[in-house]
PDB file of C-alpha atoms in Angstrom:
ATOM      1  CA  MET L 218     -45.571  -8.812 -80.279  1.00 54.00           C
ATOM      2  CA  LYS L 219     -41.940  -8.775 -81.309  1.00 52.00           C
ATOM      3  CA  ASN L 220     -42.022  -4.985 -81.553  1.00 57.00           C
ATOM      4  CA  LEU L 221     -43.480  -4.738 -78.008  1.00 53.00           C
ATOM      5  CA  LEU L 222     -40.772  -7.012 -76.574  1.00 55.00           C
ATOM      6  CA  ALA L 223     -38.007  -5.049 -78.278  1.00 55.00           C
ATOM      7  CA  THR L 224     -39.452  -1.773 -77.012  1.00 58.00           C
ATOM      8  CA  THR L 225     -39.571  -3.144 -73.425  1.00 57.00           C
ATOM      9  CA  VAL L 226     -35.937  -4.326 -73.521  1.00 52.00           C
ATOM     10  CA  ILE L 227     -34.743  -0.951 -74.843  1.00 56.00           C
ATOM     11  CA  ALA L 228     -36.684   0.865 -72.085  1.00 54.00           C
ATOM     12  CA  VAL L 229     -35.126  -1.302 -69.346  1.00 50.00           C
ATOM     13  CA  LEU L 230     -31.625  -0.678 -70.716  1.00 53.00           C
ATOM     14  CA  PHE L 231     -32.199   3.068 -70.486  1.00 54.00           C
ATOM     15  CA  VAL L 232     -33.689   2.978 -66.938  1.00 51.00           C
ATOM     16  CA  LEU L 233     -31.026   0.769 -65.219  1.00 52.00           C
ATOM     17  CA  PRO L 234     -28.074   3.172 -65.732  1.00 54.00           C
ATOM     18  CA  GLY L 235     -30.181   5.970 -64.254  1.00 52.00           C
ATOM     19  CA  ILE L 236     -30.948   3.934 -61.137  1.00 49.00           C
ATOM     20  CA  SER L 237     -27.286   2.966 -60.754  1.00 47.00           C
ATOM     21  CA  PHE L 238     -26.187   6.565 -61.171  1.00 43.00           C
ATOM     22  CA  SER L 239     -28.706   7.880 -58.625  1.00 47.00           C
ATOM     23  CA  GLN L 240     -27.511   5.350 -56.005  1.00 46.00           C
ATOM     24  CA  SER L 241     -23.844   6.029 -56.548  1.00 45.00           C
ATOM     25  CA  GLY L 242     -24.154   9.785 -56.773  1.00 45.00           C
ATOM     26  CA  PHE L 243     -24.432  12.444 -54.087  1.00 45.00           C
ATOM     27  CA  TYR L 244     -26.793  10.477 -51.822  1.00 48.00           C
ATOM     28  CA  TYR L 245     -25.102   7.094 -51.901  1.00 48.00           C
ATOM     29  CA  LYS L 246     -21.413   6.342 -51.895  1.00 52.00           C
ATOM     30  CA  PRO L 247     -20.558   2.904 -50.516  1.00 53.00           C
ATOM     31  CA  GLU L 248     -16.913   2.481 -49.497  1.00 53.00           C
ATOM     32  CA  LEU L 249     -14.775   0.695 -46.888  1.00 50.00           C
ATOM     33  CA  LYS L 250     -13.169   3.149 -44.440  1.00 56.00           C
ATOM     34  CA  PHE L 251     -10.060   2.342 -42.335  1.00 53.00           C
ATOM     35  CA  ASN L 252      -8.352   4.901 -40.091  1.00 58.00           C
ATOM     36  CA  SER L 253      -4.658   4.053 -40.219  1.00 59.00           C
ATOM     37  CA  LYS L 254      -3.881   6.688 -37.550  1.00 64.00           C
ATOM     38  CA  LYS L 255      -6.005   5.002 -34.881  1.00 66.00           C
ATOM     39  CA  ASN L 256      -3.929   3.580 -31.951  1.00 69.00           C
ATOM     40  CA  TYR L 257      -5.705   0.316 -31.202  1.00 67.00           C
ATOM     41  CA  ALA L 258      -3.148  -0.741 -28.531  1.00 70.00           C
ATOM     42  CA  LYS L 259      -3.708   2.491 -26.612  1.00 72.00           C
ATOM     43  CA  GLU L 260      -7.483   2.091 -26.854  1.00 74.00           C
ATOM     44  CA  LYS L 261      -7.199  -1.464 -25.483  1.00 72.00           C
ATOM     45  CA  LEU L 262      -5.065  -0.221 -22.563  1.00 73.00           C
ATOM     46  CA  LEU L 263      -7.535   2.587 -21.886  1.00 73.00           C
ATOM     47  CA  SER L 264     -10.411   0.122 -21.980  1.00 72.00           C
ATOM     48  CA  ASP L 265      -8.680  -2.154 -19.450  1.00 68.00           C
ATOM     49  CA  TYR L 266      -7.853   0.818 -17.210  1.00 67.00           C
ATOM     50  CA  ASN L 267     -11.444   2.076 -17.286  1.00 65.00           C
ATOM     51  CA  LYS L 268     -12.622  -1.428 -16.436  1.00 63.00           C
ATOM     52  CA  ALA L 269     -10.313  -1.526 -13.411  1.00 62.00           C
ATOM     53  CA  LYS L 270     -11.456   1.965 -12.447  1.00 58.00           C
ATOM     54  CA  ARG L 271     -15.104   0.917 -12.600  1.00 54.00           C
ATOM     55  CA  ILE L 272     -14.338  -2.066 -10.376  1.00 54.00           C
ATOM     56  CA  SER L 273     -12.528   0.231  -7.925  1.00 53.00           C
ATOM     57  CA  GLU L 274     -15.453   2.659  -7.913  1.00 47.00           C
ATOM     58  CA  LYS L 275     -17.842  -0.249  -7.425  1.00 46.00           C
ATOM     59  CA  ASN L 276     -15.811  -1.378  -4.421  1.00 44.00           C
ATOM     60  CA  ALA L 277     -15.824   2.166  -3.050  1.00 40.00           C
ATOM     61  CA  GLY L 278     -19.587   2.266  -3.347  1.00 38.00           C
ATOM     62  CA  SER L 279     -20.130  -1.128  -1.778  1.00 40.00           C
ATOM     63  CA  LEU L 280     -20.448  -1.796   1.918  1.00 44.00           C
ATOM     64  CA  LEU L 281     -16.783  -2.729   2.175  1.00 55.00           C
ATOM     65  CA  GLY L 282     -14.508  -2.393  -0.869  1.00 67.00           C
ATOM     66  CA  ALA L 283     -11.023  -3.426   0.169  1.00 84.00           C
ATOM     67  CA  SER L 284      -7.546  -4.620  -0.698  1.00 89.00           C
ATOM     68  CA  ILE L 285      -5.182  -6.787   1.339  1.00 92.00           C
ATOM     69  CA  ASP L 286      -1.416  -6.165   1.496  1.00 95.00           C
ATOM     70  CA  PHE L 287       0.776  -9.159   2.297  1.00 97.00           C
ATOM     71  CA  GLN L 288       4.140  -7.802   3.509  1.00 97.00           C
ATOM     72  CA  LEU L 289       7.592  -9.155   4.268  1.00 98.00           C
ATOM     73  CA  GLY L 290      10.294  -6.718   5.325  1.00 98.00           C
ATOM     74  CA  TYR L 291      13.409  -5.666   7.220  1.00 98.00           C
ATOM     75  CA  ASN L 292      13.591  -3.141  10.051  1.00 98.00           C
ATOM     76  CA  SER L 293      16.035  -1.459  12.393  1.00 97.00           C
ATOM     77  CA  THR L 294      15.076  -0.400  15.922  1.00 96.00           C
ATOM     78  CA  ASN L 295      16.767   1.861  18.433  1.00 94.00           C
ATOM     79  CA  ALA L 296      15.699   2.916  21.920  1.00 92.00           C
ATOM     80  CA  ASN L 297      15.875   6.115  23.944  1.00 92.00           C
ATOM     81  CA  ILE L 298      16.345   5.177  27.611  1.00 89.00           C
ATOM     82  CA  GLU L 299      16.342   8.101  30.024  1.00 89.00           C
ATOM     83  CA  ALA L 300      17.919   7.533  33.451  1.00 87.00           C
ATOM     84  CA  THR L 301      16.419   8.768  36.702  1.00 85.00           C
ATOM     85  CA  GLY L 302      17.887  11.578  38.803  1.00 81.00           C
ATOM     86  CA  GLY L 303      18.985  13.683  35.843  1.00 80.00           C
ATOM     87  CA  LYS L 304      21.728  11.239  34.880  1.00 84.00           C
ATOM     88  CA  ALA L 305      22.917  10.721  31.314  1.00 82.00           C
ATOM     89  CA  ASP L 306      20.810   8.524  29.026  1.00 86.00           C
ATOM     90  CA  TYR L 307      21.814   4.892  28.719  1.00 87.00           C
ATOM     91  CA  PRO L 308      23.774   4.255  25.486  1.00 88.00           C
ATOM     92  CA  THR L 309      21.928   2.097  22.944  1.00 91.00           C
ATOM     93  CA  ASP L 310      22.642   0.714  19.470  1.00 94.00           C
ATOM     94  CA  PRO L 311      20.112  -0.333  16.812  1.00 95.00           C
ATOM     95  CA  LYS L 312      19.789  -3.949  15.737  1.00 94.00           C
ATOM     96  CA  ALA L 313      18.091  -5.567  12.764  1.00 96.00           C
ATOM     97  CA  GLY L 314      14.727  -7.279  12.854  1.00 95.00           C
ATOM     98  CA  PHE L 315      11.973  -8.245  10.447  1.00 95.00           C
ATOM     99  CA  THR L 316       8.277  -7.766   9.845  1.00 96.00           C
ATOM    100  CA  LEU L 317       5.664 -10.131   8.437  1.00 97.00           C
ATOM    101  CA  GLY L 318       2.030  -9.222   8.136  1.00 96.00           C
ATOM    102  CA  ALA L 319      -1.270  -8.797   6.347  1.00 96.00           C
ATOM    103  CA  LEU L 320      -2.900  -5.365   6.320  1.00 96.00           C
ATOM    104  CA  ILE L 321      -6.325  -4.565   4.934  1.00 93.00           C
ATOM    105  CA  ASN L 322      -7.063  -1.216   3.264  1.00 90.00           C
ATOM    106  CA  PHE L 323     -10.793  -0.556   3.120  1.00 87.00           C
ATOM    107  CA  SER L 324     -13.242   2.157   2.188  1.00 81.00           C
ATOM    108  CA  LEU L 325     -16.674   2.677   3.697  1.00 74.00           C
ATOM    109  CA  PHE L 326     -18.930   3.852   0.852  1.00 64.00           C
ATOM    110  CA  GLY L 327     -15.978   5.774  -0.577  1.00 62.00           C
ATOM    111  CA  SER L 328     -16.213   8.412   2.173  1.00 65.00           C
ATOM    112  CA  ALA L 329     -13.449   7.255   4.540  1.00 77.00           C
ATOM    113  CA  ASN L 330     -10.386   5.063   4.003  1.00 88.00           C
ATOM    114  CA  PHE L 331      -8.656   3.039   6.720  1.00 92.00           C
ATOM    115  CA  THR L 332      -5.822   0.540   7.163  1.00 94.00           C
ATOM    116  CA  THR L 333      -5.641  -2.132   9.843  1.00 95.00           C
ATOM    117  CA  GLY L 334      -4.577  -5.746  10.233  1.00 96.00           C
ATOM    118  CA  ILE L 335      -1.840  -7.692  11.998  1.00 96.00           C
ATOM    119  CA  ASP L 336       1.952  -7.366  11.785  1.00 94.00           C
ATOM    120  CA  PHE L 337       4.392  -9.724  13.447  1.00 96.00           C
ATOM    121  CA  ILE L 338       7.417  -7.522  14.238  1.00 96.00           C
ATOM    122  CA  LYS L 339      10.818  -8.219  15.782  1.00 94.00           C
ATOM    123  CA  LYS L 340      12.285  -5.130  17.483  1.00 93.00           C
ATOM    124  CA  ASN L 341      15.861  -5.568  18.651  1.00 93.00           C
ATOM    125  CA  PHE L 342      18.421  -3.210  20.163  1.00 93.00           C
ATOM    126  CA  GLU L 343      21.466  -3.225  22.450  1.00 91.00           C
ATOM    127  CA  VAL L 344      21.740  -1.298  25.706  1.00 89.00           C
ATOM    128  CA  ASP L 345      24.780  -0.547  27.834  1.00 86.00           C
ATOM    129  CA  LYS L 346      23.650  -1.047  31.426  1.00 78.00           C
ATOM    130  CA  THR L 347      26.627   0.968  32.715  1.00 79.00           C
ATOM    131  CA  ASN L 348      25.492   4.564  32.971  1.00 66.00           C
ATOM    132  CA  PRO L 349      28.350   7.038  32.317  1.00 62.00           C
ATOM    133  CA  SER L 350      27.190   9.130  35.268  1.00 60.00           C
ATOM    134  CA  ASP L 351      27.803   6.263  37.710  1.00 60.00           C
ATOM    135  CA  THR L 352      31.514   5.731  36.984  1.00 57.00           C
ATOM    136  CA  LEU L 353      34.754   7.663  37.093  1.00 54.00           C
ATOM    137  CA  GLY L 354      37.027   7.688  34.069  1.00 55.00           C
ATOM    138  CA  ASP L 355      36.289   5.274  31.245  1.00 61.00           C
ATOM    139  CA  PRO L 356      33.330   3.081  32.196  1.00 61.00           C
ATOM    140  CA  VAL L 357      33.403  -0.649  31.566  1.00 62.00           C
ATOM    141  CA  SER L 358      30.547  -1.477  29.225  1.00 70.00           C
ATOM    142  CA  GLU L 359      27.982  -4.053  30.235  1.00 78.00           C
ATOM    143  CA  ILE L 360      26.054  -4.554  27.013  1.00 84.00           C
ATOM    144  CA  GLU L 361      22.923  -6.640  26.702  1.00 85.00           C
ATOM    145  CA  GLU L 362      20.789  -7.232  23.630  1.00 87.00           C
ATOM    146  CA  PHE L 363      17.076  -6.742  24.042  1.00 87.00           C
ATOM    147  CA  THR L 364      14.867  -8.750  21.676  1.00 88.00           C
ATOM    148  CA  SER L 365      11.126  -8.145  21.476  1.00 89.00           C
ATOM    149  CA  SER L 366       8.512  -9.965  19.406  1.00 93.00           C
ATOM    150  CA  TYR L 367       5.224  -8.135  18.914  1.00 95.00           C
ATOM    151  CA  PHE L 368       1.824  -8.647  17.386  1.00 96.00           C
ATOM    152  CA  ASN L 369       1.147  -5.174  16.059  1.00 96.00           C
ATOM    153  CA  ILE L 370      -2.283  -3.752  15.126  1.00 97.00           C
ATOM    154  CA  PRO L 371      -2.284  -0.404  13.263  1.00 97.00           C
ATOM    155  CA  ILE L 372      -5.417   1.745  13.261  1.00 96.00           C
ATOM    156  CA  ASN L 373      -4.661   4.129  10.413  1.00 97.00           C
ATOM    157  CA  PHE L 374      -6.319   6.653   8.161  1.00 94.00           C
ATOM    158  CA  ASN L 375      -5.422   6.058   4.521  1.00 93.00           C
ATOM    159  CA  VAL L 376      -5.019   8.461   1.583  1.00 90.00           C
ATOM    160  CA  GLY L 377      -3.922   7.486  -1.904  1.00 86.00           C
ATOM    161  CA  THR L 378      -3.961   8.256  -5.611  1.00 86.00           C
ATOM    162  CA  MET L 379      -3.082   6.779  -9.004  1.00 86.00           C
ATOM    163  CA  ILE L 380      -0.038   8.516 -10.538  1.00 89.00           C
ATOM    164  CA  SER L 381      -0.301   6.596 -13.830  1.00 87.00           C
ATOM    165  CA  ASP L 382      -2.492   3.958 -15.449  1.00 82.00           C
ATOM    166  CA  ASN L 383      -1.013   1.154 -13.322  1.00 88.00           C
ATOM    167  CA  VAL L 384       0.981   2.798 -10.494  1.00 91.00           C
ATOM    168  CA  GLY L 385      -0.615   4.019  -7.274  1.00 90.00           C
ATOM    169  CA  VAL L 386       0.650   5.502  -3.991  1.00 92.00           C
ATOM    170  CA  ASN L 387      -0.901   5.154  -0.520  1.00 92.00           C
ATOM    171  CA  LEU L 388       0.009   6.824   2.769  1.00 94.00           C
ATOM    172  CA  SER L 389      -1.538   5.578   6.001  1.00 96.00           C
ATOM    173  CA  PHE L 390      -0.894   6.982   9.465  1.00 97.00           C
ATOM    174  CA  GLY L 391      -2.273   6.750  12.974  1.00 98.00           C
ATOM    175  CA  PRO L 392      -1.854   4.948  16.313  1.00 98.00           C
ATOM    176  CA  TYR L 393      -0.989   1.309  16.804  1.00 98.00           C
ATOM    177  CA  LEU L 394      -1.389  -1.249  19.567  1.00 97.00           C
ATOM    178  CA  ALA L 395       1.336  -3.859  20.090  1.00 96.00           C
ATOM    179  CA  PHE L 396       1.403  -6.887  22.372  1.00 95.00           C
ATOM    180  CA  ARG L 397       4.766  -8.414  23.320  1.00 91.00           C
ATOM    181  CA  MET L 398       4.897 -12.170  22.803  1.00 91.00           C
ATOM    182  CA  ASN L 399       8.163 -13.026  24.579  1.00 86.00           C
ATOM    183  CA  ASP L 400       9.087 -12.482  28.249  1.00 77.00           C
ATOM    184  CA  GLN L 401      12.725 -11.425  27.930  1.00 65.00           C
ATOM    185  CA  SER L 402      13.679  -8.580  30.263  1.00 65.00           C
ATOM    186  CA  ILE L 403      16.831  -6.781  31.335  1.00 67.00           C
ATOM    187  CA  GLU L 404      17.347  -6.711  35.078  1.00 69.00           C
ATOM    188  CA  GLY L 405      16.684  -3.299  36.543  1.00 68.00           C
ATOM    189  CA  PHE L 406      15.186  -1.902  33.354  1.00 73.00           C
ATOM    190  CA  GLY L 407      11.699  -3.383  33.339  1.00 74.00           C
ATOM    191  CA  TYR L 408       9.736  -3.558  30.107  1.00 80.00           C
ATOM    192  CA  LYS L 409       6.000  -3.500  29.572  1.00 86.00           C
ATOM    193  CA  ASN L 410       4.174  -6.126  27.558  1.00 88.00           C
ATOM    194  CA  PHE L 411       1.960  -3.520  25.893  1.00 92.00           C
ATOM    195  CA  ASP L 412       3.190  -0.811  23.531  1.00 94.00           C
ATOM    196  CA  LEU L 413       1.124   2.164  22.370  1.00 96.00           C
ATOM    197  CA  GLY L 414       2.674   4.212  19.586  1.00 96.00           C
ATOM    198  CA  LEU L 415       2.308   6.093  16.321  1.00 98.00           C
ATOM    199  CA  ASN L 416       3.094   4.742  12.869  1.00 98.00           C
ATOM    200  CA  GLY L 417       3.180   5.714   9.204  1.00 98.00           C
ATOM    201  CA  ILE L 418       3.237   3.460   6.133  1.00 97.00           C
ATOM    202  CA  LEU L 419       4.081   4.581   2.580  1.00 97.00           C
ATOM    203  CA  THR L 420       3.182   2.032  -0.117  1.00 96.00           C
ATOM    204  CA  VAL L 421       3.721   2.063  -3.887  1.00 95.00           C
ATOM    205  CA  ASN L 422       1.511  -0.380  -5.789  1.00 93.00           C
ATOM    206  CA  TYR L 423       2.150  -1.589  -9.352  1.00 93.00           C
ATOM    207  CA  MET L 424      -1.049  -3.081 -10.780  1.00 90.00           C
ATOM    208  CA  LEU L 425      -0.539  -6.334 -12.680  1.00 90.00           C
ATOM    209  CA  ASN L 426      -4.284  -6.379 -13.396  1.00 85.00           C
ATOM    210  CA  GLN L 427      -7.457  -5.106 -11.749  1.00 77.00           C
ATOM    211  CA  PHE L 428      -7.238  -7.771  -9.050  1.00 83.00           C
ATOM    212  CA  MET L 429      -3.549  -7.983  -8.058  1.00 89.00           C
ATOM    213  CA  GLY L 430      -0.481  -5.762  -7.718  1.00 92.00           C
ATOM    214  CA  ILE L 431       3.104  -5.774  -6.459  1.00 95.00           C
ATOM    215  CA  ILE L 432       3.869  -3.483  -3.507  1.00 96.00           C
ATOM    216  CA  LEU L 433       7.036  -1.820  -2.239  1.00 97.00           C
ATOM    217  CA  GLY L 434       7.200   0.562   0.693  1.00 98.00           C
ATOM    218  CA  GLY L 435       8.558   1.824   3.962  1.00 98.00           C
ATOM    219  CA  LYS L 436       7.253   2.265   7.491  1.00 98.00           C
ATOM    220  CA  TYR L 437       8.095   4.133  10.678  1.00 98.00           C
ATOM    221  CA  GLN L 438       7.002   3.512  14.273  1.00 97.00           C
ATOM    222  CA  ARG L 439       7.429   5.711  17.310  1.00 97.00           C
ATOM    223  CA  GLY L 440       6.856   3.340  20.210  1.00 94.00           C
ATOM    224  CA  GLY L 441       6.456   3.862  23.920  1.00 90.00           C
ATOM    225  CA  LEU L 442       3.904   6.646  24.151  1.00 92.00           C
ATOM    226  CA  ASN L 443       2.781   4.762  27.259  1.00 87.00           C
ATOM    227  CA  ASN L 444       6.427   4.700  28.535  1.00 88.00           C
ATOM    228  CA  LEU L 445       7.741   1.193  27.915  1.00 86.00           C
ATOM    229  CA  ALA L 446       9.853   1.087  31.081  1.00 82.00           C
ATOM    230  CA  SER L 447       9.869   2.990  34.350  1.00 76.00           C
ATOM    231  CA  THR L 448      11.941   1.744  37.302  1.00 80.00           C
ATOM    232  CA  ALA L 449      14.257   3.044  40.010  1.00 80.00           C
ATOM    233  CA  GLN L 450      16.986   3.321  37.364  1.00 84.00           C
ATOM    234  CA  VAL L 451      14.952   4.235  34.276  1.00 86.00           C
ATOM    235  CA  GLU L 452      12.759   7.309  33.975  1.00 88.00           C
ATOM    236  CA  LYS L 453      11.373   6.779  30.482  1.00 89.00           C
ATOM    237  CA  THR L 454      11.831   4.458  27.497  1.00 90.00           C
ATOM    238  CA  ASN L 455      10.616   4.761  23.916  1.00 93.00           C
ATOM    239  CA  THR L 456      11.669   3.319  20.577  1.00 94.00           C
ATOM    240  CA  ASN L 457      12.109   4.343  16.946  1.00 97.00           C
ATOM    241  CA  MET L 458      11.772   1.774  14.183  1.00 97.00           C
ATOM    242  CA  TRP L 459      12.423   2.232  10.447  1.00 97.00           C
ATOM    243  CA  GLY L 460      11.603  -0.516   7.977  1.00 98.00           C
ATOM    244  CA  VAL L 461      11.219  -1.420   4.314  1.00 98.00           C
ATOM    245  CA  PHE L 462       9.019  -4.132   2.841  1.00 98.00           C
ATOM    246  CA  THR L 463       7.749  -5.739  -0.320  1.00 98.00           C
ATOM    247  CA  GLY L 464       4.893  -8.090  -1.131  1.00 97.00           C
ATOM    248  CA  PHE L 465       1.677  -8.158  -3.109  1.00 95.00           C
ATOM    249  CA  ARG L 466      -1.804  -6.657  -2.953  1.00 93.00           C
ATOM    250  CA  ILE L 467      -5.092  -8.413  -3.689  1.00 91.00           C
ATOM    251  CA  GLY L 468      -8.319  -6.516  -4.330  1.00 84.00           C
ATOM    252  CA  VAL L 469     -11.567  -7.815  -2.836  1.00 77.00           C
ATOM    253  CA  ASP L 470     -15.190  -6.703  -2.656  1.00 64.00           C
ATOM    254  CA  LEU L 471     -16.960  -7.732   0.536  1.00 59.00           C
TER     255      LEU L 471
END
């Protein structure tokens, strides 16, 4: 019995090293691997960007994926006032105003992009009512300031792209409808309460996250396609407005 037990112990001692060797040889090599060259910060940024991109694509594929731009800005407006009878144009000077609004950028199933909304815009300029053609020598200026307050509705097509992981650019352009809110007028010049024009808006968006960004941009309006004023003294009136703005953008999925 003692000989059998001794023989069994010796056999086990010979077999165990063989099993250990077979597991740690060519077919089995346990070890902890760590890639020190892996950029985990970059992978995290890429993951966040892809998440935002998926949300954007989801919005584009939904019934109405959109973003809303809240804007506050400064503008300068000048007018071109043509006199009747081939006389010289009335002299004008630009004046400062401001713009405050909320514009919505939306995509219908990702196939067409539009911008619309409401701007409150102050368009101011000075006009010299003394036409140079009506006087001899040096005319005496009779300057009046014209101040207009409008609710402005753009109806724009929108194109845009991402130029980096968190910076995008949008350009929207098209017609606009504007309704004058005040009743100021300059005697003899007439001025319509409705303005039909063309506009363009360039917006740069810096994404803080997938839901919100900071915007900075500029806009231009060519007003008076419907001829803002036409009287016995004035043949045609239109306006040019340049502006800059800042604000923030919020993404939504309706």
